[in-house]
Amino acid sequence: MEKMARVTTALGGNTITGRTMFCHLDAPANAISVCRDAAQVVVAGRNIFKIYAIEEEQFVEKLNLRVGRKPSLNFSCADVVWHQMDENLLATAATNGVVVTWNLGKPSRNKQDQLFTEHKRTVNKVCFHPTEVYMLLSGSQDGYMKCFDLRKKDSVSTFSGQSESVRDVQFSIRDYFTFAATFENGNVQLWDIRRPDRYERMFTAHNGPVFCCDWHPEDRGWLATGGRDKMVKVWDMNTNRAKEIYCVQTIASVARVKWRPECKHHIATCSMMVDHNIYVWDVRRPFIPSAMFEEHKDVTTGIVWRHLHDPYFLLSGSKDSTLYQHIFKDASQPIDRANPEGLCYSLYGDLAFAAKESLISSDSNRKPYIGDRRHPIFFKRKLDPTEQFEYISSSSALSVFETDVESGSMDWFVRTAKQYVLAGRPLAELCDHNAAVAKELDRNQVAQTWTMLRIIYSSPGTVSSANLNHSMGKGSASLPLMNSFNMKDIQSGMGSESRLDRSKGESRPENILMDSSSTLINNDDNEETEGSDVPADYLLGDVEGDEDELYMMDHENPHAEEQEYILPQEAFPLRHEIVDNPSALDHLQEKADSPHVSGNEAETVSLTPVESFSLISISHSLYENRLPPDFFSPIVRDMLLFYAEQGDVQMAVSVLIVLGDRIRKEIDEQTQEHWYTSYIDLLQRFQLWNISNEVIKLSTCRAINCLNQASTTLHINCTNCKRPMSNKGWICDRCRQCASMCAVCHHVVKGLFVWCQGCSHGGHLQHIMKWLESSSHCPAGCGHLCEYT
Amino acid sequence: MGSLGTADRGIKTPRQLGRGPSSFLPVEEILQEGAENAQRRIFIEAFVSTGRVDNITMVMGLHPKYLSSFWRTQYLLLCMDGPLPHHKRHYIAIMAAARHQCSYLVGLHMGEFLQAGGDPEWLQGLHCAPQKLRNLNEINKILAHRPWLITKEHIEALLKTGENSWSLAELIQALVLLTHYHSLASFVFGCGINPEIDHEGGHAFQPPSPRSCDSSPASEEGVSGSGGRDAMQEVEVLMERMKLLQECQLEEDEVTQEEMETRFELEKTESLLVAPSVDIVEHSLPHNVLCFVEDPGFGYKDFTRRGEQAPPTFRAQDYTWEDHGYSLINRLYPDVGQLLDEKFQVVYNLTYHTMAMHRGVDTSTLRRAIWNYVHCVFGIRYDDYDYGEVNQLLERSLKVYIKTVACYPEKTTRRMYTHFWRHFKHSEKVHVNLLLLEARMQAALLYALRAITRYMT
């Protein structure tokens, strides 16, 4: 096609040329309609009724039909339609309920022809029969549709929708006798013009008013409807029941729909409120408009394709008092700006992610998928044939993130969730307990963190050396650990380049390194590793032969990393007395890109004493004498962020709860809320309802706290008639019987009622408790062995 | 038993002043034994969620279908998730009700405000509230009395970024709350709702003297007196006219458009005259209501005043609730649009096909006349309505009542209530009040939403 905006289309001798252009009207337009030869357009509104000639470069006003000194309300048009058979014939629907026809062939200045004043309320729509010259149909707010023969003075027949106001009427293009009517209550009716007594068919198309409808110009059975519920729906009327075949969700209520000529699946829409653009949709791709016209500055009220067989010219009128001719070439195409992406989980938990190639930052480190499922994680990347996106001629990439079957198990998560204690004891005990839990699950880094937290925040003198010791020297246990960190790896694979993603040259997850540091901490018991990380490194590195394929995300700076973590530690004599932290920190920060985490570590390291217990005492004196209580807050905050970013939101939330006010104000509400919701979501996925509820209760976010206040209603059925009891809990409306009797005292239970889930007998909480203390059978005598816990 | 005991010990117990929920309607009308199921269920629901069945709810209970819709909307506005914090919602309700000096609603929401954790300081008056809420005062004033004056500049002023700016969603909720409580104030005065027993003026320690006791509304001097027969005739005449209108509508189309235009103008100007003739003794307002009002002199001014440039008539067809209002509100404050829409529909279509002692009557013309008359008083015109109908269907005393309740509800008197439709049932008069409430709310909302639309484009 041409590159210019000017478009010429030949249509059987008739040539349409033009460009995008507009003209100012004197007043807002309510509706527009074109003449059959596509050379003229009529614009109607409350204060305007004019005919414009569409010339090549501009609109030229041809005729003002609003004549007379004080124009009456008959000129206040809600709708206008130009006859497609007779170019002298127009009809308008007036807001006061009058249907007027106009004959341009009249010699006088006033072209008004006939006046039908049969409707009692505003007429919303008029429609000429596509092939019959004298037949006019109108639909009004009063709920009636009327068919007029223009040769007669009155209506020929009246159709009563029996429901609310009629919003649109449209003759079927193919079926001579059929027309569709849409209603304010969401219904669409099909009528046979010969049978005014009742509709042929009715179905509910939308929720709320159906503002418009349009028959497909070619496909006989297709009807498009648009409603206040922001939907455009396409119905196939060929079958017995109208079937919804396409549905487009727009962003505002749909005021008009018009099928695009010569394009079977294209439809133009404009909206009633708020949104001023005109969209052309391909109904098969309902999520993004295929073209968009953004010229209007107020809502578009009328759209019409300029010629019956030309898909490139669209005319529109608007409340902003302009009349536009849009050329398809000039339309903006949102698809150009869109970033097509797809994301899907497979049956086995693999994640496929497809995106335009240009969007995926070229990361040369990613290696092709080898196809070995033994490894915990694979990152596969290959070019995908572009036919997936038929409209875009850019290449896309498909990435598949696989998870190992066994590593997919979230056992550790469930167990941790169950065993953690988050409240009810002194902070020190909580930390110890949780550290022990983590330790037991071989999550050394987490255990270490808990221990550190305890040191930082709790009062002196209660730490047993065992707590520190249990994190020692177990670097070799790293394989299961890696599994537990799959979450993190997936994340980094997906391109969120977290700074924690410094998976190492030998590609060990970080926790292993942390472990090595803990090894160092405890090396007073473990002398042979002292001062040399080589054995440890070797130990750790010896995880699996082909790590290179294991972790392909980041190969950039493995050794730098190693330095960052291990060498500094080495740089200190491990047995020295408490050194100045500043120098240690400085030293670290020179190399570290994340000073906080490593700083944290440096803290521990530099504190590393000769004996583990001395560590504690020293750290306490440090804390008490020199540091303000919130000295560690930034570090702890960064630690939490670190865990959350890693995907271990469990840790973040648990610490948040345990520390409570000590740390809460450091982290902004929204982040906290986000963590809480993620954690609760996870817990609920694992059906850990009790724990999730506990977390909700313990949370300090208001938004979270109120979560378990919702949907607390319990619906019960009457024990007699088995019908739902609506009113009160204890008496049934239908059978007038007291439904919930206590099985022990045989009185009505009005307060707390406890049921056995097995036999559904029950009664007053107190009574049942008492009963079951002495007996294990159901008090009702049904023989069930009830349990009360 | 309890009260006896305390009385014995010489402790004064407060007693309720006035009988029943309304001082206009006899108690027996409202509290019928064995009330309908639906009605009871709403009462229970109301009790469970707010801890009381207030007098408004009791009176509205005469129309359970409407009440359930009303209740859901109010519940959503006040208690469900929304952009505004709960205490602020109640404060806005207080501000709105205070505009009409409705101490009943002000009192009710002062309690709720405190319960929602509001700062008691704010209740000292508007000057103690945060600037953000005080900024709402201007729009509150306009919406309460002359909604047609609201412009996009008002909206702009509230939304312009700054320390105390409103977000669009917040503003919408505030606007709905304001209009809701303005029109609810109309209902309170229109039905003569009595104060709750625990509110000021709702109880006394001395038993009321016998005379004031029988001032309870049960005595219907107006009807039982000589006016009885006249009133009967009035009903008949009204029936006749309605029938005529419904039948002859097709024939009287000779009326020119100019005629229609003038009829609307006539109705508007005539509504000037139906202002309550005698200015009832100004209530000495309790300070606790006045303190929420700034510029108390600002009141309803007639839409068309001779010699003044009237603001352009609002054409109902150009900005309808169904098309434009709903779409806008639903975009900014989703669920409310749906509920309001339902409520408007319920009230507009509510009918029992009865009129006074007649059954099986199509009252649609009458209902439409009332609805459109309220809109007319606020300057909204329907192109497709012949305002001559209003004149034929609404007698003068009814017009006076409607205008008063809609525009300056605080001036409503019991006399006005008893004087219109003397042979109609009380429940029918409450029905009129419901129509009034909703029509008024819709009118104000339409003006407000139109301003927002203009601001947005």
PDB file of C-alpha atoms in Angstrom, chain A residues 449-539:
ATOM      1  CA  THR A 449      20.545 -15.419  60.823  1.00  0.00           C
ATOM      2  CA  TRP A 450      18.256 -16.279  63.679  1.00  0.00           C
ATOM      3  CA  THR A 451      21.184 -16.623  65.981  1.00  0.00           C
ATOM      4  CA  MET A 452      22.552 -13.294  64.938  1.00  0.00           C
ATOM      5  CA  LEU A 453      19.225 -11.666  65.432  1.00  0.00           C
ATOM      6  CA  ARG A 454      19.124 -13.048  68.883  1.00  0.00           C
ATOM      7  CA  ILE A 455      22.514 -11.626  69.620  1.00  0.00           C
ATOM      8  CA  ILE A 456      21.634  -8.277  68.240  1.00  0.00           C
ATOM      9  CA  TYR A 457      18.348  -7.832  69.943  1.00  0.00           C
ATOM     10  CA  SER A 458      18.130  -9.855  73.079  1.00  0.00           C
ATOM     11  CA  SER A 459      19.546  -9.059  76.467  1.00  0.00           C
ATOM     12  CA  PRO A 460      22.868 -10.566  77.432  1.00  0.00           C
ATOM     13  CA  GLY A 461      23.839 -13.720  79.074  1.00  0.00           C
ATOM     14  CA  THR A 462      21.534 -16.383  77.827  1.00  0.00           C
ATOM     15  CA  VAL A 463      23.070 -17.661  74.688  1.00  0.00           C
ATOM     16  CA  SER A 464      24.411 -21.080  74.894  1.00  0.00           C
ATOM     17  CA  SER A 465      27.338 -21.880  72.786  1.00  0.00           C
ATOM     18  CA  ALA A 466      25.462 -24.714  71.271  1.00  0.00           C
ATOM     19  CA  ASN A 467      23.426 -22.292  69.285  1.00  0.00           C
ATOM     20  CA  LEU A 468      26.417 -21.088  67.550  1.00  0.00           C
ATOM     21  CA  ASN A 469      28.033 -24.362  67.199  1.00  0.00           C
ATOM     22  CA  HIS A 470      25.311 -26.031  65.380  1.00  0.00           C
ATOM     23  CA  SER A 471      26.057 -24.049  62.325  1.00  0.00           C
ATOM     24  CA  MET A 472      29.540 -25.182  62.076  1.00  0.00           C
ATOM     25  CA  GLY A 473      31.459 -27.135  59.645  1.00  0.00           C
ATOM     26  CA  LYS A 474      28.662 -28.606  57.702  1.00  0.00           C
ATOM     27  CA  GLY A 475      29.441 -27.133  54.396  1.00  0.00           C
ATOM     28  CA  SER A 476      29.355 -30.474  52.814  1.00  0.00           C
ATOM     29  CA  ALA A 477      25.692 -30.701  53.397  1.00  0.00           C
ATOM     30  CA  SER A 478      25.171 -28.321  50.610  1.00  0.00           C
ATOM     31  CA  LEU A 479      23.359 -30.387  48.097  1.00  0.00           C
ATOM     32  CA  PRO A 480      20.007 -30.505  49.770  1.00  0.00           C
ATOM     33  CA  LEU A 481      20.428 -26.883  50.505  1.00  0.00           C
ATOM     34  CA  MET A 482      20.704 -26.056  46.915  1.00  0.00           C
ATOM     35  CA  ASN A 483      17.471 -27.668  46.310  1.00  0.00           C
ATOM     36  CA  SER A 484      15.859 -25.575  48.854  1.00  0.00           C
ATOM     37  CA  PHE A 485      16.951 -22.518  47.033  1.00  0.00           C
ATOM     38  CA  ASN A 486      15.456 -23.183  43.735  1.00  0.00           C
ATOM     39  CA  MET A 487      13.075 -20.349  44.196  1.00  0.00           C
ATOM     40  CA  LYS A 488      15.875 -17.944  44.103  1.00  0.00           C
ATOM     41  CA  ASP A 489      17.404 -19.464  41.079  1.00  0.00           C
ATOM     42  CA  ILE A 490      14.265 -19.331  39.144  1.00  0.00           C
ATOM     43  CA  GLN A 491      13.953 -15.730  39.965  1.00  0.00           C
ATOM     44  CA  SER A 492      17.322 -14.803  38.804  1.00  0.00           C
ATOM     45  CA  GLY A 493      16.832 -16.840  35.731  1.00  0.00           C
ATOM     46  CA  MET A 494      13.861 -14.742  34.926  1.00  0.00           C
ATOM     47  CA  GLY A 495      16.028 -11.764  34.719  1.00  0.00           C
ATOM     48  CA  SER A 496      15.544 -10.062  38.001  1.00  0.00           C
ATOM     49  CA  GLU A 497      19.167  -9.474  38.504  1.00  0.00           C
ATOM     50  CA  SER A 498      19.187  -9.437  42.185  1.00  0.00           C
ATOM     51  CA  ARG A 499      22.422  -8.504  43.653  1.00  0.00           C
ATOM     52  CA  LEU A 500      22.312 -11.672  45.605  1.00  0.00           C
ATOM     53  CA  ASP A 501      22.578 -13.458  42.454  1.00  0.00           C
ATOM     54  CA  ARG A 502      26.248 -13.734  42.653  1.00  0.00           C
ATOM     55  CA  SER A 503      26.097 -17.404  42.280  1.00  0.00           C
ATOM     56  CA  LYS A 504      29.607 -18.344  42.200  1.00  0.00           C
ATOM     57  CA  GLY A 505      32.140 -19.429  39.750  1.00  0.00           C
ATOM     58  CA  GLU A 506      31.704 -22.844  40.930  1.00  0.00           C
ATOM     59  CA  SER A 507      28.178 -21.659  41.068  1.00  0.00           C
ATOM     60  CA  ARG A 508      27.420 -22.391  44.615  1.00  0.00           C
ATOM     61  CA  PRO A 509      24.379 -20.818  46.022  1.00  0.00           C
ATOM     62  CA  GLU A 510      25.297 -18.232  48.434  1.00  0.00           C
ATOM     63  CA  ASN A 511      24.237 -19.999  51.494  1.00  0.00           C
ATOM     64  CA  ILE A 512      27.025 -22.368  51.031  1.00  0.00           C
ATOM     65  CA  LEU A 513      29.435 -19.559  51.182  1.00  0.00           C
ATOM     66  CA  MET A 514      27.795 -18.293  54.227  1.00  0.00           C
ATOM     67  CA  ASP A 515      28.283 -21.665  55.554  1.00  0.00           C
ATOM     68  CA  SER A 516      31.901 -21.535  54.922  1.00  0.00           C
ATOM     69  CA  SER A 517      32.007 -18.407  56.899  1.00  0.00           C
ATOM     70  CA  SER A 518      30.259 -20.067  59.706  1.00  0.00           C
ATOM     71  CA  THR A 519      32.788 -22.717  59.415  1.00  0.00           C
ATOM     72  CA  LEU A 520      35.303 -20.090  59.997  1.00  0.00           C
ATOM     73  CA  ILE A 521      33.527 -18.699  62.920  1.00  0.00           C
ATOM     74  CA  ASN A 522      33.635 -21.963  64.575  1.00  0.00           C
ATOM     75  CA  ASN A 523      37.017 -22.895  63.542  1.00  0.00           C
ATOM     76  CA  ASP A 524      38.236 -22.818  67.041  1.00  0.00           C
ATOM     77  CA  ASP A 525      36.705 -26.195  67.248  1.00  0.00           C
ATOM     78  CA  ASN A 526      37.687 -27.074  63.834  1.00  0.00           C
ATOM     79  CA  GLU A 527      41.239 -26.187  63.600  1.00  0.00           C
ATOM     80  CA  GLU A 528      42.219 -27.647  60.337  1.00  0.00           C
ATOM     81  CA  THR A 529      40.226 -25.148  58.287  1.00  0.00           C
ATOM     82  CA  GLU A 530      41.610 -22.197  60.024  1.00  0.00           C
ATOM     83  CA  GLY A 531      43.245 -19.578  57.974  1.00  0.00           C
ATOM     84  CA  SER A 532      42.721 -21.383  54.788  1.00  0.00           C
ATOM     85  CA  ASP A 533      39.620 -21.611  52.770  1.00  0.00           C
ATOM     86  CA  VAL A 534      41.014 -23.990  50.324  1.00  0.00           C
ATOM     87  CA  PRO A 535      39.842 -27.152  51.950  1.00  0.00           C
ATOM     88  CA  ALA A 536      36.475 -25.710  52.596  1.00  0.00           C
ATOM     89  CA  ASP A 537      36.253 -24.411  49.138  1.00  0.00           C
ATOM     90  CA  TYR A 538      37.188 -27.655  47.736  1.00  0.00           C
ATOM     91  CA  LEU A 539      34.721 -29.340  49.915  1.00  0.00           C
TER      92      LEU A 539
END
